[in-house]
Amino acid sequence: MSDPTPPPARDPVRVGIDVGGTFTDAVAVSATTYALLGQVKVPTSHDHADGVAHGIMTALERLLDDIGVSADDVGFLAHGTTQATNALLEGDVATIGIVGVGTGFDALANRRLRSLGKLRLDSGRALPVRYAALRTPESTEAALASVDAVLSEGAEVVVAVQPFSVDDPAGERSVLEAAGARGVPATATHEITRLYGLGKRARTAALNAGVMPRMLQTADLVERSIQRAGVRAPLMVMRCDGGVMSLPEMRHRPLLTVLSGPAAGVAGALMGEKVSEGVFLETGGTSTDISVVRRGRVQIRHTQLGGRETYLSALDVRTVGVGGGSLVRISSTAPGAASLTGVGPRSAHIAGLPYACFADPEELRGARLALVSPLDSDPADHAVLEAGGRRFALTVTCAANAAGLVPEGDHARSEAATARLALEPLAQALGTDAVTAARRVLHTATERVTEVVDALVDDYRLDRDVCSLVGGGGGAATVTPYLGERTGMAARIAAHSEVISPLGVALALVRETVERIIPDATHADVLTVRTEAERAVLDQGADPAAVEVDVTVDPRRNLVTAVATGATALRAKDRAATTDEAAARAAAAASLDARPGDLTEFAANGQYRILGLVRRPGGRLGRFARPRTHVRVVDAEGVVRLHSADAEVDTLVAGQAEGALRDLVAERTVYGDGGAVPPAVWLLLGPKLADLSGVMDPGHLLALAGTEIARRGPEEPVVVLMERRR
């Protein structure tokens, strides 16, 4: 008797959970197609004995039950949390014991760290700091005594600080060992960053320590709960730079979860929407977080916490106090005599009022306009409707629906007729019709958003020809469509925008950033930093075949930075076999505002097609200018992953590529008053797109390129894209 046919293998599932201040959202995504399989929302369990861990497990269990899969089918599980962010905002941090290591001038520098106790968190509460000195770190007894000294003053966590520990961390390690012997959580400045600057390094480490005890407790509870549920996939945690990290890594650096909420949203846009050049706007009820994707990369900077800069590398996000629930403000309710004075930052949530556009139309019959103060300290200029003893808020959502800009099926959608009925009293006060009043509200609401978007486009030198606006969050349709009209930029709302953050968590890549100050860095130094970043993501479960490392060398600051991103082995969709020529041509042609048939295919390697055309610059002198080759790199899904307005494309063979590449770099290096300027270089190696554009030294560039090429078979094609630097 033959064996029965085995059941078909289940599609592996990626689960992303986003723990918000009010709700915990969870989504399940196919690891093969990225299709959304299910989503749930549960209240965040702040008051439960297990804290937010209870809500995470409740959401996970309900999600798996809804989509009919078992814990064994979960191959990737990650969560984002606002816990560390809220702790810093509310001043709910642990008491920090700083142990300063050193003698002489080092001891003097350490004593100045007592001033960290003056650092004010957003709540106005000072950072609780205790201090002890350790002059003989080689003595185990002395190290224990210094730890005991801060513990006796109420410290709950220890921070080891030593000048120049980035060069020799032995003294800080002695403090960590002493804290471990006492069973107390601890961190050291050399574990947080290897950059110089004692004050900034210590400040970052102290903030990391402040959130550590609570984050460790939560991590333990979540890990135990996940294991009890039968999930065998390692638990990952969302970082503030758009990637995820392993749970052991989070235990060392919980500060990396601060500001991870906006990072999850942009990760969703980057991975789910395949944004390669654009501005992402995540709109909630009260505010809009605005961030940038440039050439397929999120944009990162050292962020400020407590009003001071830290070494925390986080998403560059600008927040504007306008969201879907923002209230309209006017000068008067008299017919034809009012003017719009502003929109927000107060929201319907703060005022405790329902949105007028979601009311029953019968409730709005005969409504009159009134002005209120959402809070006692607010001016009485916020417009509401009063009808039948009830009040309704006039919001940006009401205006967007009245203007017909919210698409069918959107989370923020209401009946347009109801929205216009709601805005009629406002329109009368403004002396116009409801649709015009709605557009005036939207114009006022997006003024500050437009300023921020324009500034980001300029700051990051985004190419407006390919740049798009992508809206996420429950209020996406209330801001992004009108903003697109106003700026003339292509605008769209992300699929499943209301769960863009947990989607971002589910799809995020493992990520690590390594920064080193290295005066006169050698090729070996640069390669060492690159290898360290790559090893860090491999150690956290990244698939070696899918790791990409971007290296930037800043000779002015002697700063070498390597950012490694790696997909887990379940990211099957990232390895699409071939690109469709027709789809690639259509995408490139749309990006270039050209006809598909006018494009030249410069190269293709199975995963990417490189297409473009030659143009002369416009203007009166254009006919005398050098023609430029405009290039678009299109991936297997028909998405423009890389673009250039002045590039050359070559296809080499891996076995001979290093020598040919050296000749091409030399040939295309330009010389001026500032010395030699090599081209910006990208390499397409199978599914990998290696970005070497941040390296200006030809030797460093060739060394890094050699590392990438050496991993390919000798006959494998290597596509080289070189862009002339402006």
C-alpha atoms as one frame of an Amber mdcrd trajectory, in Angstrom:
protein
   0.000   0.000   0.000   1.476   3.334  -1.053   1.906   6.213   1.321  -0.829
   8.841   1.201   0.005  12.019  -0.652   1.494  14.477   1.855  -0.456  17.679
   2.356   0.852  20.668   0.424   3.379  22.773   2.292   1.844  25.815   3.918
   2.880  29.254   2.802   5.111  30.606   5.607   3.688  33.581   7.468   5.375
  36.778   8.598   3.723  38.469  11.568   4.169  42.115  12.522   2.786  43.591
  15.740   2.778  47.304  16.508   2.195  48.256  20.148   0.685  51.730  20.247
  -0.319  53.898  23.153  -3.998  52.942  22.803  -4.189  49.905  20.518  -1.979
  46.987  19.541  -2.279  46.118  15.841  -1.153  42.830  14.353  -0.959  41.685
  10.741  -0.056  38.438   9.008   1.653  38.583   5.614   2.538  35.853   3.159
   6.311  35.445   3.072   6.059  34.479  -0.596   3.724  37.126  -2.020   3.563
  39.773   0.736  -0.229  39.533   0.507  -2.024  40.679   3.654  -3.620  37.568
   5.150  -5.298  39.128   8.170  -5.265  41.929  10.713  -6.534  42.432  14.256
  -6.677  45.278  16.743  -6.775  44.882  20.528  -6.420  47.406  23.377  -2.840
  47.876  24.541  -2.576  46.198  27.934  -0.662  48.804  29.946  -2.448  47.910
  33.196  -2.191  44.132  32.947   0.165  42.256  35.271   2.213  41.238  32.220
   2.088  44.759  30.792   2.086  45.166  27.012   3.210  41.527  26.612  -0.357
  40.420  27.346  -1.723  42.533  24.495   0.939  41.207  22.119  -0.021  37.614
  22.872  -3.748  38.365  22.693  -3.270  39.946  19.276  -1.089  37.076  18.041
  -3.472  34.352  19.173  -6.496  36.088  17.692  -4.661  36.766  14.429  -3.561
  33.154  13.938  -7.036  31.928  14.789  -8.628  34.340  12.294  -6.445  33.251
   9.375  -6.497  29.578  10.311  -2.796  28.876  10.737  -0.828  27.407  13.598
   2.141  28.752  15.504   4.335  26.350  13.501   3.502  28.300  10.341   4.986
  31.525  11.702   8.450  31.888  10.246   9.060  35.497  11.192   7.689  37.450
  14.139   8.555  41.026  15.030   6.998  43.739  17.125   7.380  47.473  17.481
   6.720  49.281  20.705   6.298  52.819  21.994   7.301  51.755  25.500  10.772
  53.330  25.485   9.509  56.444  23.701   6.709  56.906  26.214   9.081  56.345
  29.130  11.272  59.226  27.952   8.288  61.444  27.125   6.695  60.864  30.509
   9.924  60.820  32.521   9.183  57.285  33.684  12.786  56.076  33.641  14.927
  54.095  36.058  17.380  55.755  38.426  20.783  55.624  36.726  24.066  54.947
  38.490  27.019  56.334  36.538  30.413  54.880  37.399  33.190  57.073  36.009
  36.430  55.199  35.358  39.825  56.920  35.409  42.268  59.152  37.245  43.712
  62.623  36.704  42.144  64.487  33.795  39.932  61.492  33.061  38.468  61.665
  36.566  37.884  65.407  36.152  36.035  64.807  32.866  33.966  62.073  34.484
  32.880  64.283  37.402  31.338  66.675  34.910  28.924  63.901  34.002  27.004
  64.664  37.180  25.421  67.396  35.076  23.445  64.672  33.268  21.159  64.925
  36.275  20.100  68.321  34.914  18.945  66.848  31.605  15.211  67.491  31.323
  13.001  64.946  29.627   9.919  66.043  27.712   7.800  65.705  30.842  10.011
  68.289  32.547  11.357  65.690  34.957  15.129  65.620  35.391  17.043  62.469
  34.487  17.613  60.679  37.840  21.397  60.209  38.107  23.691  58.942  40.848
  27.490  59.025  40.524  30.531  57.137  41.807  34.182  57.138  40.765  36.384
  54.130  40.019  40.095  54.965  39.992  41.500  51.418  39.993  39.420  49.386
  37.532  41.925  46.551  37.617  40.796  45.879  41.199  37.697  43.672  41.393
  37.017  44.906  44.934  37.166  48.542  43.865  34.814  47.917  40.923  32.326
  46.189  43.217  32.569  49.048  45.703  31.804  51.647  43.036  28.738  49.711
  41.892  27.622  49.257  45.498  27.978  53.013  46.036  25.449  53.942  43.341
  23.138  51.102  44.312  23.079  52.350  47.901  21.793  55.678  46.562  18.894
  54.026  44.763  20.341  53.289  41.335  18.445  50.572  39.451  20.807  50.313
  36.494  24.525  51.007  36.045  26.342  52.914  33.292  30.097  52.475  32.867
  31.815  55.592  31.516  35.498  55.947  30.672  37.153  58.545  28.437  38.567
  56.931  25.294  36.870  53.596  26.009  36.310  53.362  22.249  40.050  52.599
  22.064  40.377  50.497  25.215  37.145  49.463  27.000  38.865  47.410  29.724
  37.847  49.804  32.514  34.211  49.855  31.433  34.186  46.076  31.203  35.306
  45.806  34.817  32.233  47.821  35.835  29.972  45.601  33.732  31.425  42.519
  35.438  30.858  44.048  38.873  27.264  44.948  38.003  26.728  41.407  36.727
  28.030  40.024  40.024  25.416  42.136  41.805  22.656  41.031  39.426  22.013
  44.567  38.199  21.409  45.514  34.539  24.227  47.600  33.110  25.486  49.223
  29.946  28.734  50.850  28.868  29.407  53.706  26.490  31.571  51.572  24.175
  28.590  49.225  23.683  26.411  52.108  22.492  28.800  53.736  20.028  32.467
  53.684  19.070  32.524  57.403  18.300  34.517  59.899  20.345  32.912  62.660
  22.382  32.611  61.699  26.058  29.620  63.880  26.901  27.505  62.855  23.929
  28.481  59.201  24.310  27.688  59.186  28.037  24.380  60.992  27.462  23.305
  58.347  24.960  24.363  55.522  27.273  22.528  57.075  30.241  19.295  57.355
  28.263  19.759  53.758  27.127  20.142  52.712  30.754  17.085  54.705  31.827
  14.746  52.590  29.705  16.631  49.321  30.153  15.008  47.731  33.264  11.457
  48.074  31.992  12.379  46.977  28.467  14.217  43.931  29.817  11.180  42.953
  31.855   8.898  43.295  28.852  11.313  41.379  26.610  11.401  38.475  29.064
   7.604  38.371  29.338   7.082  38.526  25.579   9.725  35.877  24.904   8.217
  33.458  27.431   4.730  34.056  26.063   5.839  33.448  22.484   7.568  30.222
  23.465   4.488  29.016  25.365   2.403  29.722  22.287   4.603  27.376  20.272
   6.156  29.962  17.951   9.645  28.762  17.094  10.705  31.733  14.978  13.101
  34.080  16.792  11.421  37.244  18.030  12.640  40.443  16.385  12.088  44.034
  17.533  11.589  47.186  15.443  14.427  49.711  15.469  14.253  53.476  15.091
  16.059  53.370  11.727  13.534  51.266   9.841  15.056  47.822  10.453  14.612
  45.097  13.029  17.025  43.582  15.527  17.157  40.368  17.510  15.862  40.237
  21.062  19.364  39.748  22.550  20.510  42.869  20.687  17.513  44.825  21.999
  18.438  43.821  25.541  21.811  45.541  25.077  20.489  48.641  23.318  16.801
  49.201  24.123  17.222  52.877  23.216  17.147  51.761  19.572  13.384  51.188
  19.960  12.783  54.892  20.654  10.968  56.559  17.732  10.460  53.150  16.114
   6.773  53.950  15.475   7.413  56.334  12.556  10.209  54.035  11.381   7.762
  51.130  11.103   5.498  53.189   8.868   8.253  54.191   6.456   9.492  50.580
   6.424   6.009  49.593   5.308   6.145  52.131   2.489   9.662  51.094   1.512
   9.034  47.352   1.444   5.304  47.066   0.802   4.908  49.977  -1.598   8.419
  49.646  -3.075   9.056  53.374  -2.781  12.469  54.210  -4.212  12.335  58.024
  -4.194   9.714  59.880  -2.267   8.269  61.463   0.826   6.252  59.284   3.179
   3.527  60.914   5.254   1.985  58.907   8.079  -1.165  60.711   9.177  -3.047
  59.877  12.339  -5.788  61.753  14.097  -3.602  64.507  15.556  -0.351  64.726
  13.596   1.536  63.774  10.444   5.014  62.243  10.532   7.016  63.088   7.406
  10.113  61.183   6.306  12.181  60.538   3.187  13.185  57.594   1.036  16.048
  58.468  -1.319  17.299  55.987  -3.886  15.660  53.151  -2.009  17.119  54.094
   1.386  15.510  55.646   4.447  17.287  58.782   5.621  18.888  58.677   9.066
  20.445  61.233  11.400  21.600  61.499  15.008  18.507  62.468  16.932  17.864
  64.774  19.872  16.438  63.487  23.152  15.802  65.698  26.137  16.720  68.675
  23.973  20.295  67.447  23.423  21.870  65.576  20.526  22.720  61.921  21.043
  24.498  59.201  19.107  21.162  57.475  18.473  20.870  57.060  14.700  17.159
  57.321  13.967  14.853  58.030  11.081  14.873  61.702  10.117  11.209  62.356
  10.766   9.532  65.770  10.942   6.210  65.942  12.779   3.514  68.482  11.957
   0.531  68.975  14.249  -2.093  68.298  11.581  -4.012  65.048  11.255  -7.363
  63.718  10.206  -8.989  64.847  13.440  -7.493  68.338  13.554 -10.079  71.006
  14.377 -10.889  73.980  12.175 -10.324  77.416  13.726 -12.137  80.558  12.589
 -12.451  84.179  13.662 -16.247  84.439  13.863 -19.524  82.596  13.302 -21.271
  85.580  11.698 -22.463  84.821   8.128 -19.937  86.015   5.576 -17.744  87.667
   8.230 -15.494  84.777   9.295 -12.008  83.879   8.140  -9.976  80.731   8.633
  -7.304  81.337  11.263  -5.809  77.862  11.391  -6.259  74.105  11.555  -5.046
  72.136  14.583  -3.022  71.305  16.546  -5.985  70.389  18.746  -7.950  67.386
  17.580 -11.455  66.034  17.991  -9.986  63.407  20.313  -8.745  66.087  22.726
 -12.091  67.859  22.529 -13.928  64.579  23.147 -16.160  65.107  20.101 -17.253
  62.859  17.207 -16.430  63.847  13.623 -19.365  65.630  12.000 -18.900  63.798
   8.681 -19.607  60.435  10.338 -22.866  61.595  11.943 -26.327  60.574  10.761
 -27.409  63.300   8.300 -30.619  63.726  10.232 -28.591  64.708  13.298 -27.037
  67.575  11.338 -30.276  69.119  10.094 -30.522  72.663  11.426 -27.060  72.529
  13.017 -25.519  75.840  13.950 -21.887  76.870  14.106 -20.316  77.516  17.506
 -16.825  78.268  18.842 -15.338  76.321  21.749 -12.118  75.822  23.699 -11.056
  72.127  23.525  -9.095  72.648  26.747  -9.571  75.425  29.294  -6.261  76.981
  28.281  -7.176  77.085  24.557  -8.698  80.080  22.771 -12.409  79.825  21.974
 -11.943  79.763  18.194 -12.400  76.071  17.386 -15.436  75.505  15.165 -18.024
  72.867  16.100 -21.591  72.106  15.137 -24.356  72.157  17.725 -27.509  70.208
  16.945 -30.109  68.494  19.110 -28.098  69.046  22.269 -24.984  67.408  20.802
 -21.712  68.785  19.476 -19.767  67.545  16.454 -16.208  68.420  15.445 -15.410
  69.963  12.079 -12.184  68.249  11.053  -9.728  67.816   8.206 -11.400  64.452
   7.547 -14.714  66.240   7.062 -13.082  68.643   4.587 -11.343  65.884   2.587
 -14.605  63.951   2.232 -16.556  67.086   1.292 -13.936  67.789  -1.404 -14.321
  64.259  -2.760 -10.667  63.304  -2.146 -11.150  60.239   0.062 -11.387  57.100
  -2.106 -14.030  54.434  -1.775 -13.202  51.869   0.888 -10.670  54.073   2.675
 -10.481  53.986   6.450 -11.346  57.727   6.574 -14.176  57.586   4.035 -17.595
  59.085   4.800 -20.492  59.964   2.548 -19.526  63.083   0.616 -23.074  64.420
   0.907 -22.943  64.124   4.703 -19.567  65.849   4.825 -20.858  68.729   2.697
 -23.914  69.027   4.890 -21.607  69.229   7.906 -19.522  71.989   6.304 -22.465
  74.071   5.149 -22.652  76.218   8.345 -18.891  76.847   8.071 -19.285  77.748
   4.405 -21.985  80.291   5.263 -19.727  81.893   7.852 -16.935  82.090   5.257
 -19.288  83.396   2.591 -18.825  80.530   0.148 -20.110  77.050  -0.724 -19.303
  73.818   1.110 -16.793  72.428  -1.421 -14.852  75.700  -1.595 -14.865  75.896
   2.203 -13.549  72.330   2.344 -10.675  73.135  -0.015  -9.803  76.238   1.990
  -9.613  74.091   5.116  -7.355  71.603   3.348  -5.150  74.400   2.006  -4.725
  75.881   5.472  -4.143  72.445   6.994  -1.389  71.565   4.510   0.537  74.841
   4.661   3.034  73.642   7.239   3.116  70.147   5.711   4.012  71.664   2.340
   6.834  73.686   3.896   8.295  70.565   5.514   7.986  68.472   2.341   9.668
  71.165   0.241  12.468  71.454   2.804  13.045  67.684   2.820  13.056  67.520
  -0.981  15.701  70.257  -1.023  17.717  68.936   1.933  18.041  65.460   0.451
  18.190  66.636  -3.170  15.338  64.386  -4.234  14.714  64.122  -7.953  11.275
  65.675  -8.459  10.924  63.824 -11.772  10.660  60.506  -9.934   9.691  61.649
  -6.440   6.237  60.718  -5.159   4.161  61.356  -2.060   2.972  58.224  -0.290
   0.382  58.448   2.456   0.004  55.986   5.301  -1.889  55.816   8.566  -5.609
  55.946   9.212  -5.763  59.600   8.109  -3.667  59.232   4.944  -6.451  60.279
   2.579  -7.142  63.443   4.544  -3.757  65.026   3.770  -1.836  63.271   0.970
  -4.240  63.631  -2.014  -4.676  67.390  -1.551  -0.955  67.793  -0.917  -0.283
  66.103  -4.251  -2.584  68.581  -5.984  -0.931  71.490  -4.218   2.670  70.506
  -4.937   2.162  68.953  -8.351   3.871  65.763  -7.165   2.489  62.295  -7.846
   0.580  61.176  -4.769  -0.929  57.879  -3.697  -2.258  56.208  -0.586  -0.488
  53.042   0.515  -2.435  49.813   0.358  -3.851  48.957   3.782  -2.689  52.357
   4.964  -4.441  52.014   8.321  -2.058  49.154   9.257   1.056  50.467   7.507
   3.087  50.323  10.747   2.539  46.637  11.583   3.020  45.864   7.891   6.362
  47.635   8.086   7.272  45.569  11.134   6.335  42.356   9.303   8.355  43.220
   6.202  11.344  45.000   7.755  14.919  43.898   7.153  17.481  43.111   9.818
  19.650  46.207  10.083  22.827  47.385  11.800  24.879  50.563  11.631  28.572
  50.705  12.541  30.313  54.092  12.833  34.005  54.625  13.464  36.235  57.689
  13.679  39.403  56.658  11.815  41.868  59.400  10.839  43.442  58.674   7.443
  41.509  55.418   7.115  43.254  52.751   5.072  41.510  50.360   2.692  41.814
  47.695   5.401  40.160  49.995   7.957  37.185  50.605   5.663  36.810  46.906
   4.909  36.969  46.087   8.625  34.061  48.423   9.383  32.102  46.923   6.502
  32.756  43.396   7.740  31.691  44.297  11.283  28.325  45.605  10.058  27.787
  42.559   7.841  28.660  40.167  10.651  26.224  41.922  12.992  23.210  41.257
  10.756  24.347  37.710   9.998  24.536  37.029  13.727  20.922  38.190  14.003
  19.616  35.740  11.431  20.018  37.490   8.080  20.420  35.330   4.989  24.032
  35.703   3.736  22.829  35.734   0.122  20.661  38.791   0.766  22.907  41.075
   2.841  23.693  44.501   1.426  26.213  46.860   3.028  26.349  50.566   2.184
  29.586  52.270   3.202  30.113  56.008   3.470  33.513  57.597   4.106  33.458
  61.238   5.218  37.077  62.472   5.013  36.233  65.835   6.609  35.135  64.155
   9.838  37.295  61.021   9.474  34.019  59.103   9.805  33.520  55.658   8.293
  29.925  54.387   8.384  28.644  51.003   7.266  24.926  50.223   7.177  24.107
  46.554   6.677  20.624  45.311   5.840  19.732  41.684   5.477  16.614  39.760
   4.574  15.707  36.662   6.526  15.649  33.354   4.692  11.870  33.620   4.371
  11.994  36.667   2.109  11.332  34.484  -0.917   9.760  37.273  -2.935  13.026
  39.195  -2.940  14.476  36.580  -5.261  12.116  36.959  -8.200  13.584  35.114
 -11.165  13.285  37.488 -14.098  12.145  40.961 -14.999   9.401  41.457 -17.549
  10.690  43.700 -20.327   7.363  45.332 -21.132   6.655  46.178 -17.487  10.192
  47.463 -16.995   9.957  49.668 -20.086   6.605  51.053 -18.989   7.893  51.921
 -15.518  11.084  53.530 -16.825   9.210  55.431 -19.535   6.702  56.814 -17.025
   9.575  57.916 -14.797  11.336  59.617 -17.706   8.151  61.055 -19.278   9.021
  59.265 -22.506   7.588  56.597 -24.787   8.612  52.997 -23.979   9.860  52.468
 -27.518  12.242  55.422 -27.250  14.237  53.817 -24.448  17.494  51.924 -24.839
  18.170  48.873 -22.693  21.757  49.315 -21.528  21.993  46.094 -19.502  19.990
  43.335 -17.810  20.940  40.575 -15.406  17.712  38.666 -14.779  16.737  40.562
 -11.645  17.121  44.091 -13.023  16.825  45.914 -16.314  18.691  49.181 -16.878
  16.952  51.443 -19.375  17.252  55.067 -20.373  17.798  57.657 -23.044  20.145
  60.499 -23.946  18.996  64.089 -23.492  20.544  67.510 -23.664  19.906  69.912
 -20.771  17.119  72.418 -21.383  17.409  76.179 -21.520  18.951  78.590 -23.983
  22.414  77.061 -23.753  21.213  73.480 -23.826  22.343  72.881 -27.405  25.907
  73.688 -26.382  25.854  71.467 -23.278  27.109  67.918 -23.011  24.366  65.315
 -23.622  23.436  63.320 -20.537  22.327  59.718 -20.290  19.262  59.405 -18.048
  19.107  55.931 -16.537  16.477  53.955 -14.623  17.160  50.620 -12.885  13.923
  48.607 -12.747  13.488  45.508 -10.580  11.528  42.307 -11.184   8.300  43.893
  -9.963   8.495  46.813 -12.341   9.635  49.268  -9.670  12.287  51.904 -10.357
  14.913  51.100  -7.732  17.619  53.537  -8.830  17.737  56.547 -11.114  20.353
  58.900 -12.459  20.287  61.930 -14.726  23.910  61.548 -15.823  25.254  58.013
 -15.831  27.154  55.408 -17.833  26.430  51.684 -17.740  28.880  48.854 -18.365
  28.541  45.078 -18.119  31.651  43.233 -16.963  32.479  39.636 -16.146  33.214
  38.999 -12.473  36.507  37.225 -13.129  37.912  40.290 -14.920  35.798  42.999
 -13.338  38.251  44.377 -10.795  40.836  45.435 -13.367  38.229  46.788 -15.767
  36.530  48.681 -12.953  39.840  50.264 -11.931  40.301  51.537 -15.489  36.741
  52.859 -15.699  37.035  54.743 -12.388  40.325  56.300 -13.489  38.870  57.251
 -16.862  35.765  58.865 -15.347  37.393  60.646 -12.421  37.262  64.413 -12.877
  39.779  66.894 -11.503  39.258  70.378 -10.171  40.328  72.812  -7.468  39.172
  70.312  -4.832  41.287  67.508  -6.279  40.185  64.222  -7.856  36.466  63.404
  -7.777  35.639  59.811  -8.773  32.181  58.892 -10.060  29.452  57.578  -7.801
  29.300  53.817  -8.319  26.612  51.150  -7.982  27.104  47.446  -8.738  24.313
  45.068  -9.740  25.327  41.571  -8.751  22.449  39.144  -9.213  19.697  40.240
  -6.802  22.024  42.599  -4.909  22.349  46.305  -5.614  25.602  47.395  -3.960
  25.642  51.135  -3.247  29.201  52.533  -3.224  28.135  56.107  -3.935  29.095
  57.275  -0.448  32.800  56.589  -1.036  34.912  59.354  -2.579  38.394  57.849
  -2.357  39.115  55.729  -5.454  41.197  53.253  -3.441  38.467  52.703  -0.847
  35.916  52.402  -3.637  37.872  49.733  -5.486  38.606  47.812  -2.285  34.902
  47.666  -1.409  33.956  46.758  -4.968  36.512  43.972  -4.912  34.904  42.530
  -1.784  31.496  42.450  -3.486  32.768  41.034  -6.788  34.901  38.325  -5.161
  31.738  36.581  -3.953  30.427  36.015  -7.486  31.256  33.245  -9.925  34.017
  34.141 -12.418  31.624  34.108 -15.408  28.811  35.950 -13.637  27.900  39.347
 -15.099  28.554  42.475 -13.056  26.595  45.538 -14.139  28.308  48.809 -13.220
  26.459  52.119 -13.091  28.662  55.217 -12.741  27.205  58.661 -12.163  29.100
  61.876 -12.719  29.121  63.824  -9.455  27.865  67.380  -9.589
